[in-house]
Amino acid sequence: MSEESDFSSLVESCSKENNGISACTPTTADIWMNGTSHYFIWKYNNPFYVNAEYLNLYLYYIINYAYVNVKNYNNLTTLTGGISITVDDSWFLSPSLTSQNLTMYGFLLPSTANVTLELSNPDSQYPRPFNFTVTQLASTNLNSNPTSASTNNSTTDDTTNNNNNNSHNTTHNALPGWAIAVIVIAVIGLICGAVALFWITVISRKNKKNNKLIPVIITPKPGKNTEKVLVDSISVNSQAPILACRSSESVAMRESSIASRPLTDATIEAFRSTPMYEEEEEMRRRRLGEALLQKQLEEDGTSVKHAGRFTHVKSLADIQKSAIVEQPLPPPPALTINKN
């Protein structure tokens, strides 16, 4: 009767606690030794449990910052407010050569709740897990076979170290998100730059090719050098004198250009006596004769084509000579007869 009264009083006392807790015993100061029995008391009238007919109790260790489940008590009637439990070897992950204290975590949830989701959700509406201490005693089986115990411990340590190393390597090998984003942006920028450079090169080559195909037309600027030599003459076939005149502007320009050159008379005479100068003078005379013929034919109404292919034009010197020779003599003075 005393045990039942103690249990009922513990349940009733726990029901009066604030709604922020899920269990009253064990507390963080309690130490439960392997092989001992205790009451597990929860607040049955907690708002998060009152609508649930059954509760589940999950026991965990935290290893490498992760919850490791070791034992469960399922389908506990909510209104009973607690159960009597005994700590045994099933509460521990593996036997130990020496006695040791371990921190255990308890998590109470309605039987319909998903413990994995609620445990990983920091904003879960249910009270968070509570902790207490359990004492694991040294195993007698391990003392009788130290070699086996040493082998098991070594295997466990190696497995733990390998897991830690793998986790450490994975953490260091993984690139942060911002680094991946920078790499992707840089690659895209390089691709865009290469495409732009390619198009610029193609367009530049096309422009160069088109520029080579465009004919260059140079329009001479009007000036004094473009003035033609004006020649007044009569028919070449006639014996009339032919008079030729040059533009005063062109002569003045030539004289000014010659005067601007620092040449002596001897140099000019030597230049004129060269074959090149004589050829140029002959060509100039021929062009002058052709111009005279063209103008005369235009005045007579005859084109160059009708003038005949064997028409020869005298040089300017010959035309001038013939004009002087054939010039009529002046009439003799009149004789005055004196009638006286």
Rosetta silent file (secondary structure, phi, psi, omega in degrees, C-alpha in Angstrom):
SEQUENCE: MSEESDFSSLVESCSKENNGISACTPTTADIWMNGTSHYFIWKYNNPFYVNAEYLNLYLYYIINYAYVNVKNYNNLTTLTGGISITVDDSWFLSPSLTSQNLTMYGFLLPSTANVTLELSNPDSQYPRPFNFTVTQLASTNLNSNPTSASTNNSTTDDTTNNNNNNSHNTTHNALPGWAIAVIVIAVIGLICGAVALFWITVISRKNKKNNKLIPVIITPKPGKNTEKVLVDSISVNSQAPILACRSSESVAMRESSIASRPLTDATIEAFRSTPMYEEEEEMRRRRLGEALLQKQLEEDGTSVKHAGRFTHVKSLADIQKSAIVEQPLPPPPALTINKN
SCORE:     score description
SCORE:     0.000 S_00000001
   1 L     0.000  -33.887 -178.016    0.000    0.000    0.000 S_00000001
   2 H   -67.277  -39.103  179.536    2.853    2.360    0.731 S_00000001
   3 H   -66.124  -40.999  179.016    4.327    1.968   -2.764 S_00000001
   4 H   -65.934  -39.796  178.715    0.946    2.608   -4.378 S_00000001
   5 H   -66.625  -38.209  177.179    0.374    5.652   -2.209 S_00000001
   6 H   -63.489  -42.397  179.813    3.829    6.956   -3.058 S_00000001
   7 H   -63.103  -46.498 -179.042    3.153    6.465   -6.757 S_00000001
   8 H   -63.528  -40.632  179.797   -0.255    8.209   -6.571 S_00000001
   9 H   -66.170  -36.683  177.594    1.166   11.109   -4.581 S_00000001
  10 H   -65.822  -40.552  179.131    3.968   11.560   -7.118 S_00000001
  11 H   -65.547  -44.387 -179.214    1.473   11.560  -10.003 S_00000001
  12 H   -65.513  -40.479  178.813   -0.798   14.030   -8.238 S_00000001
  13 H   -64.697  -37.619 -178.988    2.101   16.280   -7.333 S_00000001
  14 H   -69.129  -31.516 -179.271    3.364   16.246  -10.932 S_00000001
  15 H   -66.304  -18.013 -179.041   -0.048   17.228  -12.272 S_00000001
  16 L   -91.259   -2.878  179.391    0.252   20.507  -10.379 S_00000001
  17 L   -74.919  168.278 -178.637    3.503   21.505  -12.065 S_00000001
  18 L   -69.982  160.685 -174.804    3.621   24.065  -14.875 S_00000001
  19 L   -76.313   -0.205 -179.999    2.794   23.044  -18.413 S_00000001
  20 L   -79.790  -10.622 -178.727    6.337   23.607  -19.631 S_00000001
  21 L  -107.571  156.450  176.924    7.511   20.210  -18.386 S_00000001
  22 L  -107.625  -28.244 -179.066    6.652   16.770  -19.667 S_00000001
  23 E  -140.842  149.885  179.012    7.949   14.629  -16.774 S_00000001
  24 E   -98.914  -34.072  174.702    8.651   15.174  -13.075 S_00000001
  25 E  -134.648  138.427    3.752   10.931   12.188  -12.505 S_00000001
  26 L   -80.039  161.766  176.158   13.674   11.593  -13.261 S_00000001
  27 L  -104.217  175.508 -179.611   15.208   15.049  -12.904 S_00000001
  28 L   -66.349  -19.934 -179.927   18.558   16.290  -14.104 S_00000001
  29 L   -89.715  -10.085 -177.173   19.988   15.646  -10.636 S_00000001
  30 L   -78.298  143.292  175.754   18.853   11.994  -10.484 S_00000001
  31 E  -125.202  115.744 -179.324   21.332    9.157  -11.055 S_00000001
  32 E  -104.761  121.498 -177.172   19.837    5.784  -11.887 S_00000001
  33 E   -90.664  150.329  178.242   22.219    2.864  -11.497 S_00000001
  34 L   -60.603  129.150  179.916   22.118   -0.287  -13.554 S_00000001
  35 L    97.101   -2.921 -179.910   19.951   -2.915  -11.820 S_00000001
  36 L  -103.795  158.050 -179.316   17.784   -0.475   -9.811 S_00000001
  37 E  -110.947  147.174 -176.531   14.040    0.264  -10.178 S_00000001
  38 E  -149.560  165.113  173.740   12.430    3.703  -10.308 S_00000001
  39 E   -95.362  134.517  173.276    9.169    5.502  -11.077 S_00000001
  40 E  -105.875  109.643 -173.565    8.840    7.341  -14.317 S_00000001
  41 E  -112.137  130.537  176.520    6.255   10.095  -13.669 S_00000001
  42 E  -122.568  163.103 -179.324    4.847   12.423  -16.367 S_00000001
  43 L   -85.792   97.775 -172.728    2.361   15.304  -16.274 S_00000001
  44 L   -68.495  -24.967 -178.595   -0.768   13.564  -17.577 S_00000001
  45 L   -96.454   18.518  174.462   -2.801   16.801  -17.752 S_00000001
  46 L   -61.803  134.967 -177.311   -0.288   18.614  -19.939 S_00000001
  47 L   -55.533  -26.631 -178.916   -2.242   20.382  -22.737 S_00000001
  48 L   -83.893  -12.445 -179.521   -0.155   18.559  -25.353 S_00000001
  49 L  -112.518  -16.538 -169.797   -0.928   15.132  -23.867 S_00000001
  50 L   -64.242  -28.379 -179.857   -4.464   15.483  -22.523 S_00000001
  51 L   -89.840   -3.499 -179.789   -6.098   14.631  -25.867 S_00000001
  52 L   -97.830  132.392  179.941   -3.858   11.604  -26.465 S_00000001
  53 L   -76.630  -33.670 -178.021   -5.001    8.253  -25.123 S_00000001
  54 E  -130.194  151.235  176.301   -1.514    6.740  -25.245 S_00000001
  55 E  -121.989  155.732  173.318    2.012    8.044  -24.936 S_00000001
  56 E  -118.905  138.134  177.960    5.372    6.716  -26.115 S_00000001
  57 E  -111.127  122.953 -179.177    8.601    7.133  -24.139 S_00000001
  58 E  -114.875  132.582  178.824   11.850    7.244  -26.149 S_00000001
  59 E  -110.970  133.418 -174.126   15.322    7.016  -24.513 S_00000001
  60 E  -134.214  156.204  160.421   18.373    8.431  -26.329 S_00000001
  61 E  -112.365  153.324  173.120   22.090    9.092  -26.060 S_00000001
  62 E  -104.408  116.239  179.701   23.705   11.973  -27.907 S_00000001
  63 E  -126.505  124.327 -178.497   26.729   10.773  -29.892 S_00000001
  64 L    53.597   45.207  176.097   28.548   13.100  -32.296 S_00000001
  65 L    63.431   24.401  178.631   25.762   15.680  -31.938 S_00000001
  66 E  -132.836  143.736  177.429   23.113   13.172  -33.003 S_00000001
  67 E   -75.751  129.124  177.779   20.386   11.409  -31.046 S_00000001
  68 E  -118.264  114.844 -176.950   20.950    7.635  -30.850 S_00000001
  69 E   -73.736  135.008 -179.369   17.906    5.651  -29.736 S_00000001
  70 E  -120.054  -30.024 -178.322   18.579    2.931  -27.164 S_00000001
  71 E  -160.429  148.082  179.242   15.175    1.939  -25.724 S_00000001
  72 E  -131.229  147.912  169.975   11.420    2.656  -26.151 S_00000001
  73 E  -124.571  112.610 -172.034    8.306    2.239  -24.015 S_00000001
  74 E  -106.680  155.251  173.900    5.239    2.318  -26.244 S_00000001
  75 E    55.691   51.331  174.873    1.485    2.711  -25.709 S_00000001
  76 E   -86.763  131.561 -179.314    1.602    3.976  -22.144 S_00000001
  77 E   -65.580  126.188 -173.438   -1.834    5.026  -20.857 S_00000001
  78 H   -62.747  -44.160 -172.848   -1.763    8.783  -20.499 S_00000001
  79 H   -71.201  -16.375  178.111   -4.026    9.049  -17.445 S_00000001
  80 H   -66.744  -29.236  174.352   -1.936    6.657  -15.329 S_00000001
  81 L    80.629   -4.909  179.598    0.660    9.436  -15.054 S_00000001
  82 E   173.136  171.089  176.957    3.668    7.108  -14.728 S_00000001
  83 E  -143.220  163.145  175.215    5.200    3.628  -14.774 S_00000001
  84 E  -102.232  127.772 -176.595    7.693    1.643  -12.739 S_00000001
  85 E  -130.449  158.031  178.430   10.843    0.742  -14.664 S_00000001
  86 E  -123.538  131.468  178.543   14.113   -1.104  -13.967 S_00000001
  87 L   -78.161  126.932  178.775   17.468   -0.085  -15.398 S_00000001
  88 L  -137.033 -171.676 -176.518   19.187   -3.034  -17.103 S_00000001
  89 H   -65.936  -20.152 -179.825   21.825   -3.755  -19.742 S_00000001
  90 H   -69.512  -12.156  178.129   19.346   -2.921  -22.528 S_00000001
  91 H   -81.381   -5.639 -175.011   19.699    0.731  -21.552 S_00000001
  92 L  -120.264  147.665 -175.784   23.326    0.744  -22.721 S_00000001
  93 L   -72.591  -36.589 -178.706   24.740    0.475  -26.186 S_00000001
  94 L  -154.518  156.516  177.370   27.617   -1.883  -25.315 S_00000001
  95 L   -63.787  159.682 -177.899   29.219   -3.506  -22.254 S_00000001
  96 L  -130.311  144.098  177.114   31.942   -1.591  -20.447 S_00000001
  97 L   -71.725  -28.743 -178.315   35.147   -2.695  -18.716 S_00000001
  98 L  -127.218  162.605  175.612   34.677   -0.056  -16.049 S_00000001
  99 L   -73.821  143.810 -178.674   31.758    1.649  -14.409 S_00000001
 100 E  -153.016  149.271  176.055   30.741    4.919  -16.033 S_00000001
 101 E   -96.844  133.435 -178.528   28.057    7.584  -15.820 S_00000001
 102 E  -126.059  143.722  177.626   26.176    8.400  -19.023 S_00000001
 103 E   -89.306  124.649 -179.291   23.735   11.174  -19.804 S_00000001
 104 E  -114.680  148.509 -179.163   20.423    9.854  -21.101 S_00000001
 105 E  -119.440  133.500  176.569   17.587   11.831  -22.737 S_00000001
 106 E  -111.635  141.864 -177.449   13.893   11.019  -22.477 S_00000001
 107 E  -135.235  117.727  179.478   11.250   12.207  -24.978 S_00000001
 108 E  -101.725  129.081  179.268    7.512   11.854  -24.360 S_00000001
 109 E  -142.756  153.249  170.291    5.141   12.075  -27.327 S_00000001
 110 E   -59.187  149.465 -175.504    1.604   11.012  -28.184 S_00000001
 111 L   -63.881  -19.854 -179.211    1.626    7.603  -29.839 S_00000001
 112 L   -88.822   -7.185 -177.272    0.335    9.142  -33.081 S_00000001
 113 L   -83.472  152.970  178.054    3.179   11.678  -33.391 S_00000001
 114 L   -90.778  110.925 -174.280    6.236   11.170  -35.591 S_00000001
 115 H   -67.126  -34.960 -178.521    9.200   11.129  -33.253 S_00000001
 116 H   -64.472  -44.777  179.979   11.801   11.703  -36.014 S_00000001
 117 H   -67.473  -43.527 -177.238   10.120   14.866  -37.263 S_00000001
 118 H   -69.142  -32.946 -179.000    9.420   16.249  -33.807 S_00000001
 119 H   -71.382  -34.719 -179.188   12.928   15.525  -32.568 S_00000001
 120 H   -88.306   -7.536 -178.224   14.563   17.361  -35.476 S_00000001
 121 L   -94.417  110.805 -179.678   12.107   20.263  -35.411 S_00000001
 122 L   -68.999  -16.928  179.990   13.326   23.032  -33.072 S_00000001
 123 L  -100.919   21.667 -179.411    9.861   24.654  -33.235 S_00000001
 124 L   -62.177  142.567 -178.535    7.994   21.540  -32.162 S_00000001
 125 L   -75.783  -17.445 -178.079    4.934   22.247  -29.995 S_00000001
 126 L   -83.041  152.473  177.695    5.714   19.352  -27.650 S_00000001
 127 L   -57.643  141.743 -176.640    8.032   19.761  -24.623 S_00000001
 128 L   -72.199  162.031 -179.126   11.663   19.159  -25.491 S_00000001
 129 L   -58.782  146.221  176.548   13.552   16.055  -24.275 S_00000001
 130 E  -106.269  159.205 -176.568   14.661   16.007  -20.620 S_00000001
 131 E  -126.499  154.835  174.870   17.928   14.509  -19.382 S_00000001
 132 E  -154.810  178.043 -174.063   19.139   12.508  -16.394 S_00000001
 133 E  -113.949  137.800  173.838   22.147   10.314  -15.506 S_00000001
 134 E  -122.339  147.069 -179.053   22.466    6.528  -15.597 S_00000001
 135 E  -109.743  123.223  176.866   25.389    4.509  -14.219 S_00000001
 136 E   -98.156  127.964 -179.498   26.708    1.567  -16.191 S_00000001
 137 L   -88.652  158.309  178.371   28.552   -1.031  -14.142 S_00000001
 138 L   -65.733  138.051 -177.891   31.581   -2.974  -15.297 S_00000001
 139 L   -83.360  131.664  178.980   30.631   -6.162  -17.080 S_00000001
 140 H   -70.820  -31.878  178.923   31.849   -9.415  -15.484 S_00000001
 141 H   -64.609  -35.597  179.046   31.932  -11.176  -18.855 S_00000001
 142 H   -71.042  -33.146  179.157   34.406   -8.651  -20.162 S_00000001
 143 H   -67.708  -34.907  179.923   36.688   -9.125  -17.123 S_00000001
 144 H   -74.617  -22.021 -179.958   36.889  -12.892  -17.717 S_00000001
 145 L  -132.247   76.022 -175.026   37.856  -12.401  -21.382 S_00000001
 146 H   -64.822  -32.138 -179.318   40.008   -9.262  -21.593 S_00000001
 147 H   -62.992  -44.585  179.318   41.281  -10.087  -25.080 S_00000001
 148 H   -63.882  -41.095  179.674   37.772  -10.160  -26.499 S_00000001
 149 H   -64.156  -41.387 -179.983   36.880   -6.980  -24.683 S_00000001
 150 H   -63.649  -40.077  179.285   39.991   -5.272  -25.968 S_00000001
 151 H   -64.070  -43.951  179.686   39.198   -6.396  -29.515 S_00000001
 152 H   -63.009  -43.293  179.679   35.627   -5.142  -29.269 S_00000001
 153 H   -64.756  -40.147  179.259   36.720   -1.814  -27.855 S_00000001
 154 H   -63.661  -41.614  178.951   39.375   -1.451  -30.534 S_00000001
 155 H   -63.729  -41.872  179.354   36.827   -2.203  -33.265 S_00000001
 156 H   -64.068  -42.257  179.505   34.395    0.261  -31.759 S_00000001
 157 H   -64.984  -41.233  179.544   37.066    2.943  -31.504 S_00000001
 158 H   -63.262  -41.863  179.417   38.195    2.347  -35.088 S_00000001
 159 H   -63.522  -42.110  179.360   34.638    2.581  -36.345 S_00000001
 160 H   -64.089  -42.446  179.690   34.074    5.776  -34.395 S_00000001
 161 H   -64.810  -40.967  178.814   37.323    7.288  -35.663 S_00000001
 162 H   -62.975  -41.471  178.447   36.509    6.353  -39.249 S_00000001
 163 H   -63.492  -41.306  178.910   33.086    7.932  -38.943 S_00000001
 164 H   -64.340  -42.256  179.818   34.604   11.072  -37.470 S_00000001
 165 H   -64.472  -42.193  179.235   37.230   11.250  -40.219 S_00000001
 166 H   -63.110  -41.643  179.024   34.642   10.760  -42.947 S_00000001
 167 H   -65.065  -39.607  179.656   32.450   13.431  -41.432 S_00000001
 168 H   -65.235  -43.990 -179.900   35.433   15.773  -41.109 S_00000001
 169 H   -65.167  -40.695  179.645   36.542   15.192  -44.709 S_00000001
 170 H   -63.026  -38.997 -179.530   33.029   15.666  -46.032 S_00000001
 171 H   -65.318  -39.536 -176.897   32.725   18.927  -44.134 S_00000001
 172 H   -80.712  -29.194 -178.003   36.001   20.265  -45.501 S_00000001
 173 H   -77.431  -27.188 -177.464   35.554   19.001  -49.064 S_00000001
 174 L   -71.224  131.658  177.753   32.115   20.491  -49.539 S_00000001
 175 L   -82.935  142.719  175.410   32.193   23.943  -51.140 S_00000001
 176 L   -67.264  160.418 -176.803   29.994   26.664  -49.670 S_00000001
 177 H   -61.810  -40.180 -177.993   27.033   27.838  -51.673 S_00000001
 178 H   -65.780  -34.108  178.547   28.467   31.291  -52.412 S_00000001
 179 H   -66.117  -40.908  177.726   31.664   29.759  -53.852 S_00000001
 180 H   -62.924  -41.575  179.787   29.645   27.581  -56.221 S_00000001
 181 H   -63.150  -41.815  179.230   27.602   30.618  -57.295 S_00000001
 182 H   -63.300  -41.566  179.680   30.767   32.649  -57.981 S_00000001
 183 H   -63.314  -43.876 -179.748   32.252   29.819  -60.055 S_00000001
 184 H   -62.623  -44.523 -179.945   29.067   29.467  -62.114 S_00000001
 185 H   -63.232  -40.338  179.537   28.880   33.240  -62.747 S_00000001
 186 H   -63.952  -41.757  179.127   32.553   33.332  -63.761 S_00000001
 187 H   -63.335  -43.826  179.057   32.100   30.458  -66.224 S_00000001
 188 H   -62.311  -41.268  178.439   29.033   32.132  -67.761 S_00000001
 189 H   -62.237  -40.598  178.500   30.954   35.421  -68.052 S_00000001
 190 H   -64.140  -41.274  179.455   33.855   33.694  -69.833 S_00000001
 191 H   -63.273  -45.969  179.538   31.487   32.023  -72.290 S_00000001
 192 H   -61.891  -41.453  178.543   29.719   35.324  -73.064 S_00000001
 193 H   -63.082  -40.845  178.617   33.065   37.095  -73.531 S_00000001
 194 H   -64.406  -41.668  178.612   34.302   34.415  -75.935 S_00000001
 195 H   -63.507  -44.325  179.626   31.100   34.617  -77.998 S_00000001
 196 H   -62.323  -42.609  178.729   31.296   38.430  -78.145 S_00000001
 197 H   -62.687  -39.336  178.476   34.959   38.321  -79.213 S_00000001
 198 H   -62.098  -46.631 -179.025   34.124   35.802  -81.945 S_00000001
 199 H   -65.673  -39.083  178.343   31.339   37.972  -83.371 S_00000001
 200 H   -62.157  -40.803  178.864   33.516   41.108  -83.266 S_00000001
 201 H   -63.985  -43.650 -179.902   36.244   39.278  -85.197 S_00000001
 202 H   -62.903  -45.946 -179.062   33.783   38.049  -87.839 S_00000001
 203 H   -64.167  -39.674  179.153   32.239   41.509  -88.318 S_00000001
 204 H   -63.028  -41.333  178.817   35.681   43.140  -88.549 S_00000001
 205 H   -65.280  -40.139  178.203   36.764   40.713  -91.259 S_00000001
 206 H   -62.632  -42.758  179.804   33.570   41.342  -93.245 S_00000001
 207 H   -63.285  -41.189  178.123   34.097   45.104  -93.052 S_00000001
 208 H   -63.441  -41.052  179.507   37.688   44.795  -94.274 S_00000001
 209 H   -64.421  -42.462  179.396   36.577   42.611  -97.177 S_00000001
 210 H   -66.123  -37.482  179.173   33.846   45.063  -98.178 S_00000001
 211 H   -65.188  -33.202  178.031   36.255   48.000  -97.994 S_00000001
 212 H   -68.736  -32.023 -177.524   38.601   46.254 -100.413 S_00000001
 213 H   -81.587  -16.531 -177.540   35.775   45.782 -102.935 S_00000001
 214 L   -79.653  122.823  178.508   34.607   49.449 -102.880 S_00000001
 215 L   -70.238  143.019 -179.902   36.229   51.488 -105.721 S_00000001
 216 L   -97.713  119.768 -179.089   37.978   54.649 -104.646 S_00000001
 217 L  -111.894  120.321 -179.743   36.995   57.684 -106.719 S_00000001
 218 L  -106.054  118.148 -179.517   39.099   60.783 -106.308 S_00000001
 219 L   -93.513  119.942 -179.341   37.462   63.961 -107.557 S_00000001
 220 L   -67.826  143.116  179.757   39.985   66.610 -108.536 S_00000001
 221 L   -81.061  139.080  178.927   39.497   69.952 -106.935 S_00000001
 222 L   -67.396  138.924  179.909   38.808   72.826 -109.256 S_00000001
 223 L  -164.533 -170.930 -177.274   41.693   75.234 -109.491 S_00000001
 224 H   -71.154  -25.862 -177.705   43.866   77.258 -111.767 S_00000001
 225 H   -71.844  -17.674 -177.231   45.717   74.178 -113.021 S_00000001
 226 H   -87.664    0.103 -179.516   42.530   72.821 -114.609 S_00000001
 227 L   -71.530  140.368 -179.197   42.129   75.735 -116.969 S_00000001
 228 L   -88.501  159.842  176.123   42.405   74.822 -120.625 S_00000001
 229 L   -84.538  123.893 -178.964   44.471   76.516 -123.196 S_00000001
 230 L   -90.745  130.474 -178.141   42.308   78.661 -125.366 S_00000001
 231 E  -129.082  126.758  174.580   43.215   78.724 -129.026 S_00000001
 232 E  -106.010  120.602 -178.274   41.666   80.945 -131.694 S_00000001
 233 L  -149.930  167.857  173.112   42.275   79.683 -135.142 S_00000001
 234 L  -105.654 -170.780 -177.140   40.770   79.266 -138.537 S_00000001
 235 L   -57.373  136.980  179.543   40.627   76.132 -140.595 S_00000001
 236 L   -66.775  -31.973 -177.828   43.818   74.120 -140.509 S_00000001
 237 L   -72.182  -21.010 -179.384   43.448   73.385 -144.207 S_00000001
 238 L   -80.758  168.946 -179.609   43.437   77.104 -145.072 S_00000001
 239 L   -95.673   11.573 -178.523   46.528   79.240 -145.427 S_00000001
 240 L   -72.959  151.520  179.611   45.344   81.787 -142.880 S_00000001
 241 L   -69.070  147.755 -179.923   47.576   82.468 -139.952 S_00000001
 242 L  -110.520  125.828 -179.446   46.823   80.638 -136.729 S_00000001
 243 E  -110.215  134.563  179.335   47.068   82.550 -133.496 S_00000001
 244 E  -125.581  142.748  178.076   47.388   80.802 -130.154 S_00000001
 245 L  -136.450  152.868  179.160   47.223   82.286 -126.709 S_00000001
 246 L  -111.538  157.530  177.626   47.687   80.952 -123.261 S_00000001
 247 L   -68.515  131.216  179.903   45.866   81.766 -120.117 S_00000001
 248 H   -64.878  -30.496 -179.027   47.590   84.529 -118.283 S_00000001
 249 H   -68.959  -42.147 -179.896   46.728   82.887 -115.003 S_00000001
 250 H   -65.676  -39.354  178.582   48.379   79.609 -115.945 S_00000001
 251 H   -64.480  -42.308  179.696   51.482   81.435 -117.162 S_00000001
 252 H   -63.641  -38.428 -178.872   51.598   83.475 -114.011 S_00000001
 253 H   -66.915  -41.908 -179.778   51.177   80.375 -111.929 S_00000001
 254 H   -64.008  -41.261 -179.703   53.960   78.556 -113.772 S_00000001
 255 H   -65.240  -39.083  179.578   56.253   81.538 -113.406 S_00000001
 256 H   -67.169  -39.253  179.741   55.469   81.837 -109.760 S_00000001
 257 H   -66.831  -37.803  178.634   56.049   78.133 -109.206 S_00000001
 258 H   -69.207  -38.184 -179.041   59.343   78.286 -111.089 S_00000001
 259 H   -65.946  -27.757 -178.671   60.358   81.406 -109.226 S_00000001
 260 L   -73.355  -15.706 -178.758   59.700   79.655 -105.953 S_00000001
 261 L   -90.269  137.675  179.773   62.315   77.035 -106.772 S_00000001
 262 L   -80.553   69.297 -178.241   65.920   77.896 -106.067 S_00000001
 263 L  -116.442  145.119  176.765   67.158   77.083 -109.613 S_00000001
 264 L   -91.973  168.137  179.177   69.688   78.947 -111.719 S_00000001
 265 H   -64.399  -37.465  179.811   69.424   79.657 -115.435 S_00000001
 266 H   -63.464  -39.787  179.280   72.106   77.129 -116.194 S_00000001
 267 H   -65.150  -40.994 -179.277   70.187   74.448 -114.326 S_00000001
 268 H   -65.592  -43.097  179.692   66.973   75.275 -116.191 S_00000001
 269 H   -65.099  -39.119  177.590   68.719   75.165 -119.580 S_00000001
 270 H   -63.917  -38.332  179.135   70.352   71.872 -118.736 S_00000001
 271 H   -66.956  -38.980 -179.125   66.972   70.442 -117.730 S_00000001
 272 H   -69.850  -25.861 -179.242   65.347   71.628 -120.955 S_00000001
 273 L   -81.740   -4.365  179.952   68.071   70.023 -123.019 S_00000001
 274 L   -75.614  152.074  179.078   67.365   66.581 -121.582 S_00000001
 275 H   -60.528  -34.240 -178.257   65.453   64.045 -123.731 S_00000001
 276 H   -63.368  -42.150 -179.967   62.706   63.813 -121.142 S_00000001
 277 H   -66.563  -39.602  178.978   61.968   67.502 -121.388 S_00000001
 278 H   -63.641  -39.974  178.099   61.936   67.360 -125.196 S_00000001
 279 H   -63.815  -42.806  179.177   59.495   64.449 -125.130 S_00000001
 280 H   -63.572  -38.595  179.385   57.209   66.300 -122.771 S_00000001
 281 H   -65.786  -39.258  178.944   57.371   69.388 -124.998 S_00000001
 282 H   -65.290  -42.649  178.586   56.526   67.299 -128.053 S_00000001
 283 H   -63.189  -40.250  178.979   53.574   65.699 -126.276 S_00000001
 284 H   -63.335  -40.297  178.853   52.326   69.099 -125.201 S_00000001
 285 H   -64.952  -40.621  178.769   52.507   70.346 -128.771 S_00000001
 286 H   -62.944  -43.546  179.506   50.608   67.336 -130.034 S_00000001
 287 H   -62.927  -37.344  179.109   47.857   67.850 -127.474 S_00000001
 288 H   -65.383  -42.102  178.069   47.657   71.516 -128.472 S_00000001
 289 H   -63.761  -40.007  178.802   47.332   70.599 -132.153 S_00000001
 290 H   -64.968  -37.691  178.384   44.599   68.089 -131.387 S_00000001
 291 H   -65.330  -40.005  178.113   42.739   70.724 -129.389 S_00000001
 292 H   -63.656  -42.801  179.374   42.980   73.155 -132.296 S_00000001
 293 H   -63.806  -42.875 -179.342   41.709   70.547 -134.731 S_00000001
 294 H   -61.389  -42.973 -178.763   38.828   69.596 -132.461 S_00000001
 295 H   -68.124  -39.437  179.942   37.710   73.187 -132.093 S_00000001
 296 H   -65.452  -41.151  179.201   37.971   73.891 -135.815 S_00000001
 297 H   -66.060  -35.516  178.013   35.953   70.808 -136.678 S_00000001
 298 H   -66.277  -38.063  178.822   33.304   71.789 -134.174 S_00000001
 299 H   -68.749  -35.135  179.171   33.024   75.234 -135.792 S_00000001
 300 H   -80.174   -7.628 -179.766   32.755   73.665 -139.266 S_00000001
 301 L    81.140   19.981 -179.601   30.128   71.216 -138.017 S_00000001
 302 L  -115.867  134.095 -179.843   32.256   68.183 -138.674 S_00000001
 303 L   -82.674  168.762  179.407   33.014   65.613 -136.005 S_00000001
 304 L   -65.379  -32.681 -178.287   36.363   64.024 -135.442 S_00000001
 305 H   -64.363  -36.226 -178.090   35.082   60.720 -136.837 S_00000001
 306 H   -84.055   -6.216 -176.987   34.294   62.321 -140.254 S_00000001
 307 H   -75.891  -13.610  179.460   37.592   64.092 -140.464 S_00000001
 308 L    98.638  145.909 -175.774   39.329   60.918 -141.640 S_00000001
 309 L   -81.017  -12.606 -177.426   41.695   58.563 -139.947 S_00000001
 310 L  -107.464   20.711  179.206   44.756   59.847 -141.807 S_00000001
 311 L   -73.000  128.623  179.601   44.421   63.529 -140.862 S_00000001
 312 L  -112.127  141.071 -179.999   47.732   64.895 -139.664 S_00000001
 313 L  -110.269  128.801  178.079   48.094   67.977 -137.518 S_00000001
 314 L   -69.759  153.240  176.213   51.122   70.142 -137.866 S_00000001
 315 L   -68.672  163.646 -177.873   53.059   70.999 -134.837 S_00000001
 316 H   -62.136  -34.779 -179.694   52.631   74.384 -133.262 S_00000001
 317 H   -67.650  -42.209  179.726   55.977   75.566 -134.599 S_00000001
 318 H   -65.257  -41.306 -179.490   55.094   74.612 -138.210 S_00000001
 319 H   -62.720  -41.865  179.922   51.683   76.280 -137.947 S_00000001
 320 H   -65.725  -37.841  178.494   53.281   79.452 -136.642 S_00000001
 321 H   -63.524  -44.613 -179.252   55.889   79.412 -139.458 S_00000001
 322 H   -65.385  -34.275  179.317   53.233   78.974 -142.136 S_00000001
 323 H   -65.795  -36.072 -179.547   51.226   81.765 -140.616 S_00000001
 324 H   -73.587  -40.134 -177.278   54.212   84.132 -140.876 S_00000001
 325 H   -68.860  -43.587 -173.021   55.133   83.124 -144.431 S_00000001
 326 L   -86.457    3.053  179.467   51.654   83.319 -145.876 S_00000001
 327 L   -66.243  126.678 -177.099   50.730   86.594 -144.222 S_00000001
 328 L   -63.845  145.578  179.720   49.801   89.016 -147.080 S_00000001
 329 L   -73.947  151.074  179.063   52.083   91.940 -147.711 S_00000001
 330 L   -69.441  146.863 -178.774   50.764   95.394 -146.941 S_00000001
 331 L   -64.397  148.581 -179.537   49.501   97.322 -149.989 S_00000001
 332 L   -68.208  155.218 -179.171   51.921   99.806 -151.568 S_00000001
 333 L   -67.127  144.909 -177.972   51.443  103.419 -150.747 S_00000001
 334 L   -70.425  139.799 -179.919   49.178  105.307 -153.066 S_00000001
 335 L   -85.944  135.440  179.489   50.800  107.497 -155.622 S_00000001
 336 L  -103.484  121.758 -178.571   49.833  111.106 -155.607 S_00000001
 337 L   -96.568  122.503  178.775   49.690  112.761 -159.052 S_00000001
 338 L   -91.276  114.946 -177.789   50.323  116.420 -159.065 S_00000001
 339 L   -73.734  -19.080  179.757   48.277  118.018 -161.827 S_00000001
 340 L   -72.924    0.000    0.000   50.229  121.123 -161.749 S_00000001
